[in-house]
Coordinates of C-alpha atoms in Angstrom, one line a residue:
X1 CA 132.1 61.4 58.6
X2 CA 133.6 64.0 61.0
X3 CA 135.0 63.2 64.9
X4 CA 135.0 65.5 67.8
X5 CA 137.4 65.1 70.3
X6 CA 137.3 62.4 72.7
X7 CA 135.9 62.8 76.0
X8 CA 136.5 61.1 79.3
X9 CA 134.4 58.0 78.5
X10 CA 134.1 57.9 74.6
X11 CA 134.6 59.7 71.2
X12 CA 131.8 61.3 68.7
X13 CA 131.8 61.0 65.1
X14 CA 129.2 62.7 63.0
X15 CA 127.4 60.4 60.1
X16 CA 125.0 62.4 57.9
X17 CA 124.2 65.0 60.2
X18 CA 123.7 62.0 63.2
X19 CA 126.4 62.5 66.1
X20 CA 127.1 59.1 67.3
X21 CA 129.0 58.0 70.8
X22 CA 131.9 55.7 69.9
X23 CA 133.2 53.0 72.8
X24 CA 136.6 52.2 73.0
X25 CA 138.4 48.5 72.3
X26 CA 138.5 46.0 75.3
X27 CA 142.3 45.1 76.1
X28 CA 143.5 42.3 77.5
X29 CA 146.5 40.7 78.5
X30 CA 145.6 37.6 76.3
X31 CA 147.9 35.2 74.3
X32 CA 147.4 32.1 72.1
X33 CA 149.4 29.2 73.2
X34 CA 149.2 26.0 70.9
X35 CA 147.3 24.9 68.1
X36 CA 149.1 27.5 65.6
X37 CA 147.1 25.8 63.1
X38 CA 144.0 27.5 63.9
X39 CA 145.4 30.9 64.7
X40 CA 146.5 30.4 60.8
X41 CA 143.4 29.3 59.8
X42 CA 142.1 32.3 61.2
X43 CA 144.4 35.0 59.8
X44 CA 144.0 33.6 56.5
X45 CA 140.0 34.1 56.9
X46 CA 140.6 37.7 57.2
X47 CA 143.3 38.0 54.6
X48 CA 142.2 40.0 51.5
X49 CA 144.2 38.9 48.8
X50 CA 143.0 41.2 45.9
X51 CA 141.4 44.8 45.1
X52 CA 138.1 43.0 44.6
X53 CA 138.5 40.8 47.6
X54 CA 136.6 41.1 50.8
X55 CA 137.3 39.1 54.3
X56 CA 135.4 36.3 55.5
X57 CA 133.9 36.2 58.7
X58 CA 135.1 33.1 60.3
X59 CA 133.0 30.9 62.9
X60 CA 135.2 29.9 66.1
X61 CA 133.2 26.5 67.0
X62 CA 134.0 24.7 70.5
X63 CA 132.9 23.6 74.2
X64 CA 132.8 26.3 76.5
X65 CA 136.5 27.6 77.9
X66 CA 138.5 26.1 74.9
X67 CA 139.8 29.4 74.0
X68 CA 137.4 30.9 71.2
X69 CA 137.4 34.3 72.6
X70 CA 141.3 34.2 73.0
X71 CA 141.9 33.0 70.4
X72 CA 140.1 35.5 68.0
X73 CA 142.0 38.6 70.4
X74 CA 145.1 37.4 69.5
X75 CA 144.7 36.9 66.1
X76 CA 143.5 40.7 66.0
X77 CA 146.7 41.7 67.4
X78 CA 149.2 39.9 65.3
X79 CA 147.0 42.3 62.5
X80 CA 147.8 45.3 65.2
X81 CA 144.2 45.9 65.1
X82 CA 141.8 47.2 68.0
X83 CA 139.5 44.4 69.3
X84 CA 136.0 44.7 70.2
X85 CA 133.9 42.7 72.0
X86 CA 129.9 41.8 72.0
X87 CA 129.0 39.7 74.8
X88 CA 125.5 38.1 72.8
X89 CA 122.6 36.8 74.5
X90 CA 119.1 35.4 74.1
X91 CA 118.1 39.2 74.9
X92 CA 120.2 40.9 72.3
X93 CA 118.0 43.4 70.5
X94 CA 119.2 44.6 66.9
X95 CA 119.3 48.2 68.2
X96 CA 122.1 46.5 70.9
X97 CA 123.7 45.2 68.3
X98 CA 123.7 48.9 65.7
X99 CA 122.7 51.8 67.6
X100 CA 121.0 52.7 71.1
X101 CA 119.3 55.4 71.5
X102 CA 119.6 56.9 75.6
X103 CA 118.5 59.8 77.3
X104 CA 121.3 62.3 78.4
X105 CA 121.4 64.2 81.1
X106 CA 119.8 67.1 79.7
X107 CA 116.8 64.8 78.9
X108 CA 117.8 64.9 75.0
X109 CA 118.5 61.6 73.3
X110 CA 121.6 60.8 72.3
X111 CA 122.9 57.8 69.9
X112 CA 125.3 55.2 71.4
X113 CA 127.4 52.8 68.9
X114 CA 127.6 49.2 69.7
X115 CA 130.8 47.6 69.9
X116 CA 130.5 46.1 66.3
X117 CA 129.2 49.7 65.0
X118 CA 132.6 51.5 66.8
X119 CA 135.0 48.3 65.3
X120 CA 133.0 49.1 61.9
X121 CA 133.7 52.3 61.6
X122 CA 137.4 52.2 63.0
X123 CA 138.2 49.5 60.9
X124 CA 139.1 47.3 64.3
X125 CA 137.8 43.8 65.2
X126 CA 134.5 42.5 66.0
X127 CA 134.2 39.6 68.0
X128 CA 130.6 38.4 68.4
X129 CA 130.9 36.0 71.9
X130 CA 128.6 33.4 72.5
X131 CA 126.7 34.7 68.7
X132 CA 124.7 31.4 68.9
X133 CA 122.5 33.1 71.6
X134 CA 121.0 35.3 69.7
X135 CA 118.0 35.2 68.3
X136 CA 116.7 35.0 64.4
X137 CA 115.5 38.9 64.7
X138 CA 118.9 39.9 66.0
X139 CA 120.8 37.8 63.3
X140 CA 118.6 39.5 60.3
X141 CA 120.0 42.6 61.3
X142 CA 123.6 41.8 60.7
X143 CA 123.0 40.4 57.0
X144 CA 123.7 42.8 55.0
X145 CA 127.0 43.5 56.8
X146 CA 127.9 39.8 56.4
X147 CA 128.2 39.4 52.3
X148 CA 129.6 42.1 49.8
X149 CA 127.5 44.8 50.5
X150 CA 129.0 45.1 54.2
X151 CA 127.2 47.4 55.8
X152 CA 123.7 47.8 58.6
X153 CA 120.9 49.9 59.0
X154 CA 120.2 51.5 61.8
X155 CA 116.4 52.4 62.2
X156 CA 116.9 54.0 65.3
X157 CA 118.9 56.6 64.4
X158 CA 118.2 56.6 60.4
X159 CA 121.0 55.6 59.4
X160 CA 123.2 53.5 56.9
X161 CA 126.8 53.0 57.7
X162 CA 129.4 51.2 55.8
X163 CA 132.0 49.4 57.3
X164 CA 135.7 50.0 56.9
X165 CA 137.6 48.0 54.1
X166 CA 140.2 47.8 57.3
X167 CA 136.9 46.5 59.5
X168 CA 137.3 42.7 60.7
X169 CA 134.5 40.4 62.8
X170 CA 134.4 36.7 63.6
X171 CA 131.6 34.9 65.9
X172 CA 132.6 32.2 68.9
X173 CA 129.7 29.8 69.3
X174 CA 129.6 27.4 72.3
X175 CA 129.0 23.5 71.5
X176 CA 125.9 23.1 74.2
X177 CA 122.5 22.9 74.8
X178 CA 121.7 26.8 75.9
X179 CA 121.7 27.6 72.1
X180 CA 119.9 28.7 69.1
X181 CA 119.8 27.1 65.7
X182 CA 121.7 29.9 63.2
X183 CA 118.9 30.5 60.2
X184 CA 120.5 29.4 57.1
X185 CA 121.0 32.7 55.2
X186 CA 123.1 34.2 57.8
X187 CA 124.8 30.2 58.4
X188 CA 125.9 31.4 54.9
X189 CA 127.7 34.3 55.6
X190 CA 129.5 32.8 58.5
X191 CA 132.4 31.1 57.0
X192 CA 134.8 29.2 57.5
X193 CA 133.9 27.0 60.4
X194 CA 137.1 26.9 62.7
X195 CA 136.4 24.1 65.2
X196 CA 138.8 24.3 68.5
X197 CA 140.0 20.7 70.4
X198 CA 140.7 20.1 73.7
X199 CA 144.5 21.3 73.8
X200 CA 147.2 18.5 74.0
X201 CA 148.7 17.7 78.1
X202 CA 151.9 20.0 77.0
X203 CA 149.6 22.9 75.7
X204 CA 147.4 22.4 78.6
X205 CA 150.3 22.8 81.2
X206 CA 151.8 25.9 79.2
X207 CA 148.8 27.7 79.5
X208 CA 148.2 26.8 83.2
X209 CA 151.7 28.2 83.9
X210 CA 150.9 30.9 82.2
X211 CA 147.8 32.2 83.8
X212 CA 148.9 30.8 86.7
X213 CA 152.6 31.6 87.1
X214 CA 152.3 31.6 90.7
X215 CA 151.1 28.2 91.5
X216 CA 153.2 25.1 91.7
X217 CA 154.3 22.5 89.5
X218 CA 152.9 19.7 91.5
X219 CA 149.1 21.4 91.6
X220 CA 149.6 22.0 87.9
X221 CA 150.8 18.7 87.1
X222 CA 147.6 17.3 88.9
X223 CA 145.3 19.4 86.8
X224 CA 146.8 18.3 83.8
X225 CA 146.5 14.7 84.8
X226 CA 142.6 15.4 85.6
X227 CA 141.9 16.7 82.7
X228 CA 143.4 14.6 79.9
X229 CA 141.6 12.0 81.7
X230 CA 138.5 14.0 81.6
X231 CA 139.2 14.6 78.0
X232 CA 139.9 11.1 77.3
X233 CA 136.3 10.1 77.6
X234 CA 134.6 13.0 76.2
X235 CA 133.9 15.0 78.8
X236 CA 133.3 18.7 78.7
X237 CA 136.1 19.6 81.5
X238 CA 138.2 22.3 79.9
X239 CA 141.5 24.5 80.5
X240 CA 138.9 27.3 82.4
X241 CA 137.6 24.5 84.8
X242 CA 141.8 23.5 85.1
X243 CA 142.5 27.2 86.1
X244 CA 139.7 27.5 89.2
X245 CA 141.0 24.4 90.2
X246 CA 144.5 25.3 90.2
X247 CA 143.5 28.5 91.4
X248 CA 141.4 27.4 94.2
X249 CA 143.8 24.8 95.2
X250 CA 146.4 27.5 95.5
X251 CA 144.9 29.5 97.9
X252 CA 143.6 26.5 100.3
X253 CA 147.0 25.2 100.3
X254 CA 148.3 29.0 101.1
X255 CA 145.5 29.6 103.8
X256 CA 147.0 26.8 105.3
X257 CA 149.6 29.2 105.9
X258 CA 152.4 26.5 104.8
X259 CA 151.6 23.5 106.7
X260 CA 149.8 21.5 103.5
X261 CA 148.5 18.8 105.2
X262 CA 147.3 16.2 102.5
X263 CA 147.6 17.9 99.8
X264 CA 146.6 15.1 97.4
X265 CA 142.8 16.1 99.8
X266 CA 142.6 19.3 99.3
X267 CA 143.3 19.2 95.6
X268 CA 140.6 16.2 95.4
X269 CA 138.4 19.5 97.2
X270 CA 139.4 21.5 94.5
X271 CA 138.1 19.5 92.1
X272 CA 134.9 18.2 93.8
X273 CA 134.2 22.4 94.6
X274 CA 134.7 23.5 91.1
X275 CA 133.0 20.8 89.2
X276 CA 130.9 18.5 91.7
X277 CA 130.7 15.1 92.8
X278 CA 131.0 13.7 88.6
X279 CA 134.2 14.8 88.7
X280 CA 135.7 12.8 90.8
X281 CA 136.0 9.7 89.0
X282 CA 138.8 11.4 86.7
X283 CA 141.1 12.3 89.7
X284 CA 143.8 10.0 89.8

């Protein structure tokens, strides 16, 4: 492998004669708050504890907006490693997932790595989002990267590439309907299963504040109410639905420019705006 320097939008790295266009790592300002346990669990699924040793490749399993996603970022950068992100969906093609082929400007094709391909070969982190969307096609593609031989083949382009021993990748699969069944062989390969709770009230109002650092106690304190109550009886309300009400809330109250009114109304709005008319019987 040779690179060429990077240009405005992306670097090149030459496999076998192949140039291939490298992305570069998504950063956010993201950090774990509560449930240490499972940012553990998580480290020590990518630990590799002897010469012989490879990683596993963890399964994040929740509702949607429990924190899979941030989760797996900041367990990347406690390892100080570049994160990469796949957004999957029922469309994902195998060549999406390896290596696109496009047309440059001077009509020529060119070869494009996928984020997974780029973490791969930089030795960063993969994080497949939403990986129960895909399809079986898509899945059979990843195989070989997914045991001890740890790397994919590109038709495409022609080409075999081997990921680095440094190279890390864990999948976040939603706990809903609007899914696909895994196929067994590649259920395998995905382990351990990490499975992420609703957070406790304290955790909950930590990581309002922090998103939020602008909003008031009283409108987080009202969110956190809502939504142990929610959680109490199963339902599928999560921290995400607590920040656009807190956030939404917010900024009616502020339009209001500081006469509040009934505040205990407009946050009832909130939550009836965000999350409909079911809602409601959780407000206090």
């Amino acid at each position: 492998m040779s690179y060429s320097l990077p240009s405005e939008h992306e670097s090149r790295i030459n496999i076998q004669g192949v140039e291939i266009a490298l992305g570069f790592p998504d950063q956010f300002n993201f950090e774990w708050i509560g449930q240490r346990d499972v940012l553990d669990q998580l480290l020590a699924a990518w630990l590799v504890i002897d010469k012989s040793d490879i990683p596993l490749n963890p399964r994040l399993i929740g509702k949607p907006g429990v924190g899979k996603t941030t989760l797996a970022y900041a367990a990347s950068k406690v390892l100080k490693k570049d994160v990469y992100i796949y957004q999957c969906t029922m469309d994902t093609r195998p060549e999406d997932l390896l290596i696109t082929p496009v047309v440059d400007k001077s009509g020529g094709i060119r070869y494009v790595a996928s984020a997974l391909v780029t973490a791969m070969i930089r030795g960063g982190v993969c994080i497949l989002d939403e990986a129960n969307r895909m399809s079986e096609k898509s899945w059979a593609s990843l195989a070989p990267l997914l045991d001890t031989r740890r790397y994919i083949e590109s038709i495409v382009a022609g080409l075999k590439v081997t990921a680095s021993p440094e190279f890390r990748i864990c999948v976040t699969m939603n706990d809903d309907a609007s899914t696909f069944e895994i196929p067994e062989y590649i259920h395998s390969r995905l382990q351990p299963q990490i499975y992420l709770d609703f957070p406790e009230a304290e955790e909950e109002r930590r990581i309002l504040r922090e998103n939020l650092p602008f909003v008031d106690d009283y409108i987080t304190d009202y969110v956190v109410n809502f939504l142990q109550k929610a959680h109490a009886t199963n339902e599928n309300y999560t921290i995400r639905d607590g920040i656009n009400i807190a956030r939404y809330a917010a900024k009616r109250i502020k339009s209001l420019n500081g006469n509040r009114g009934n505040v205990e109304n407009l946050l009832r709005q909130a939550v009836l705006m965000t999350l409909g008319d079911e809602a409601l019987v959780h407000v206090l």
